[in-house]
mmCIF file of C-alpha atoms in Angstrom:
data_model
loop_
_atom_site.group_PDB
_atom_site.id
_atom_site.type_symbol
_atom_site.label_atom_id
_atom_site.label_comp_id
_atom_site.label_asym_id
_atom_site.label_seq_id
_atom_site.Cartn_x
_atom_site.Cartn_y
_atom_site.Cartn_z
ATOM 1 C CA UNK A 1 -34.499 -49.868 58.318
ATOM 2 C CA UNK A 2 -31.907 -48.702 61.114
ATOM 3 C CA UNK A 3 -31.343 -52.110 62.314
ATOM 4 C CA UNK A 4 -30.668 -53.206 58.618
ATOM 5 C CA UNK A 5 -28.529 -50.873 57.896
ATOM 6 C CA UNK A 6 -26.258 -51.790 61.016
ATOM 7 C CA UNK A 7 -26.443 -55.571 59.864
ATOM 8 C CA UNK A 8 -22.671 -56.553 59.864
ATOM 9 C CA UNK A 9 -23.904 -60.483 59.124
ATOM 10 C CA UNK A 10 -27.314 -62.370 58.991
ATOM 11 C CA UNK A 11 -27.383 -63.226 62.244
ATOM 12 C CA UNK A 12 -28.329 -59.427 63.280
ATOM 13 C CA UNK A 13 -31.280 -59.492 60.674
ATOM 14 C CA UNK A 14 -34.628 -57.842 62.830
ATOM 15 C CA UNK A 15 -36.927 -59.902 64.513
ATOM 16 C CA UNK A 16 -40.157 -58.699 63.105
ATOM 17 C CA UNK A 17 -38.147 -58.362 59.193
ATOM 18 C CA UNK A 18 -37.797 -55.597 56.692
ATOM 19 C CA UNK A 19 -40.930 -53.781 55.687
ATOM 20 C CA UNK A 20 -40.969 -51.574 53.160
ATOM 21 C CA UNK A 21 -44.865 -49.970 51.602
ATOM 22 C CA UNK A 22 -46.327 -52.639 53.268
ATOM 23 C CA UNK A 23 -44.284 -55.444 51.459
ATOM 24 C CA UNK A 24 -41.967 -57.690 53.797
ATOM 25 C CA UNK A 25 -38.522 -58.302 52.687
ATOM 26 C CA UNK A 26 -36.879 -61.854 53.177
ATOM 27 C CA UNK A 27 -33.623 -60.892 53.884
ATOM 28 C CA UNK A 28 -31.126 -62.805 51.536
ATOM 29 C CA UNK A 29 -27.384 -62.048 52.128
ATOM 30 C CA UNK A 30 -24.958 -59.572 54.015
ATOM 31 C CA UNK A 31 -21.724 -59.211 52.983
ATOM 32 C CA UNK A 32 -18.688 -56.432 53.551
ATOM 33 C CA UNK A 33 -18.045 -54.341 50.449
ATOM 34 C CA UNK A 34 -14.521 -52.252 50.221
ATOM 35 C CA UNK A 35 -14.650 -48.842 48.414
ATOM 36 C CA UNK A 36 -11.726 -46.909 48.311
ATOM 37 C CA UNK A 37 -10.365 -46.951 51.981
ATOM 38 C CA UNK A 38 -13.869 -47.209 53.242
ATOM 39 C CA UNK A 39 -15.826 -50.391 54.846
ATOM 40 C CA UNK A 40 -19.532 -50.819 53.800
ATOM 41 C CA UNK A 41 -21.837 -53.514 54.267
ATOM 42 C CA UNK A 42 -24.496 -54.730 51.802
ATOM 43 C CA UNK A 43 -27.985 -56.140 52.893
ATOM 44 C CA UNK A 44 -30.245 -57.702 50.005
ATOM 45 C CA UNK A 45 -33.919 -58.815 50.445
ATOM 46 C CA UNK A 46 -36.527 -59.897 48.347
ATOM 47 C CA UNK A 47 -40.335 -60.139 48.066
ATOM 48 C CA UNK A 48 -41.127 -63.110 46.141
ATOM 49 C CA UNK A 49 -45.167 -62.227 45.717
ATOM 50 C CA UNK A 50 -44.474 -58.621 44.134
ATOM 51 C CA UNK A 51 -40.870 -60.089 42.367
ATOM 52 C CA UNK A 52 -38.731 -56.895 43.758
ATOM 53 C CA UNK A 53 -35.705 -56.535 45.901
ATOM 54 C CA UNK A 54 -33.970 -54.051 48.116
ATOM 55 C CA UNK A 55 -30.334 -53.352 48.431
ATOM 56 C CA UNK A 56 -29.369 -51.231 51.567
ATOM 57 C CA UNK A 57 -26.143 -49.891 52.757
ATOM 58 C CA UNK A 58 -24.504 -46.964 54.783
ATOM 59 C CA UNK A 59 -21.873 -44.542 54.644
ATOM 60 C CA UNK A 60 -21.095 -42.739 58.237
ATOM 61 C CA UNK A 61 -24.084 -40.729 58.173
ATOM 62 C CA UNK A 62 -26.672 -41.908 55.408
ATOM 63 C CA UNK A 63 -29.059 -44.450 55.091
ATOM 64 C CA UNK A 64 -28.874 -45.582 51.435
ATOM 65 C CA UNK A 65 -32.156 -48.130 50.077
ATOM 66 C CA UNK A 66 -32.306 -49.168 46.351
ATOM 67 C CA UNK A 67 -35.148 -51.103 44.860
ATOM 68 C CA UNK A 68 -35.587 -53.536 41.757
ATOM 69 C CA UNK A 69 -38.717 -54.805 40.101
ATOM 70 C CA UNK A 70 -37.748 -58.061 38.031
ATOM 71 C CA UNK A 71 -41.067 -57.077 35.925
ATOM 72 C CA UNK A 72 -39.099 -54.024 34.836
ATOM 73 C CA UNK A 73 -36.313 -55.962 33.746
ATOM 74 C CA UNK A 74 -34.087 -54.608 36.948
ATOM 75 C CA UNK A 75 -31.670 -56.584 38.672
ATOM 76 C CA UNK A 76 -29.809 -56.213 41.928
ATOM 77 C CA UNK A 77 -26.258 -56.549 41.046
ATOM 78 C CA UNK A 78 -26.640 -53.684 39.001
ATOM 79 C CA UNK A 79 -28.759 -52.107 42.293
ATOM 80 C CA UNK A 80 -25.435 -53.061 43.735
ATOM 81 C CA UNK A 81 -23.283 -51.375 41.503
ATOM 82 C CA UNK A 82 -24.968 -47.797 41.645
ATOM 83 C CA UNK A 83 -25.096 -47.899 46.178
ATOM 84 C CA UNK A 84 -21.829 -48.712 45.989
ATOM 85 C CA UNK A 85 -20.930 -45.660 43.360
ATOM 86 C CA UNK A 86 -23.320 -43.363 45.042
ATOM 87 C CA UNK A 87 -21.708 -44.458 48.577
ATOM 88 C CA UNK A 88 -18.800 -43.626 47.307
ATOM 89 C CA UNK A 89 -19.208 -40.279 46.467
ATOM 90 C CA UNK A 90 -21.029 -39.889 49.670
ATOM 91 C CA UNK A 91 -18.195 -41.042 51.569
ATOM 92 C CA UNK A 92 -15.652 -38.588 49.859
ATOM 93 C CA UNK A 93 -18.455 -35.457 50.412
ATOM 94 C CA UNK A 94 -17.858 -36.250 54.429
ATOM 95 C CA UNK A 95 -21.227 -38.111 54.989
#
């Protein structure tokens, strides 16, 4: 999860992939997010077999995973939306 969350583009993804509860995730995009006068990067994966996704960024000190089940009616983007929000008010606490 370490090396995901240092991803700065898909060519860092981890050899061996993203496991999470025994699922691997096919990582799916990296891309550089701007909130407030902050820098954060966005990983998204996806396990096709159990139809979730992960979205994973960092603030300076934290380590921040959300996960979707398409079953459940969840999406990502909106996964997306609430990292970036809680990131945010990470970010402005000092972490």
């Amino acid at each position: 999860l370490y090396e995901v969350g240092q991803m700065t583009d898909m060519s860092q993804r981890p050899v061996n992939g993203l496991w999470i509860a025994g699922n691997k995730y096919q990582l799916t995009s990296c891309r550089e997010e701007e909130i407030g006068e902050h820098k954060v990067y966005v990983t998204m994966g996806a396990h096709k077999e159990s139809k979730t996704a992960v979205v994973i960024t960092t603030t300076e000190t934290q380590i921040i995973v959300a996960m979707t089940n398409e079953e459940k009616g969840q999406k990502p983007g909106n996964a997306t939306k609430a990292i970036l929000a809680f990131a945010e008010y990470l970010l402005g606490a000092g972490y």
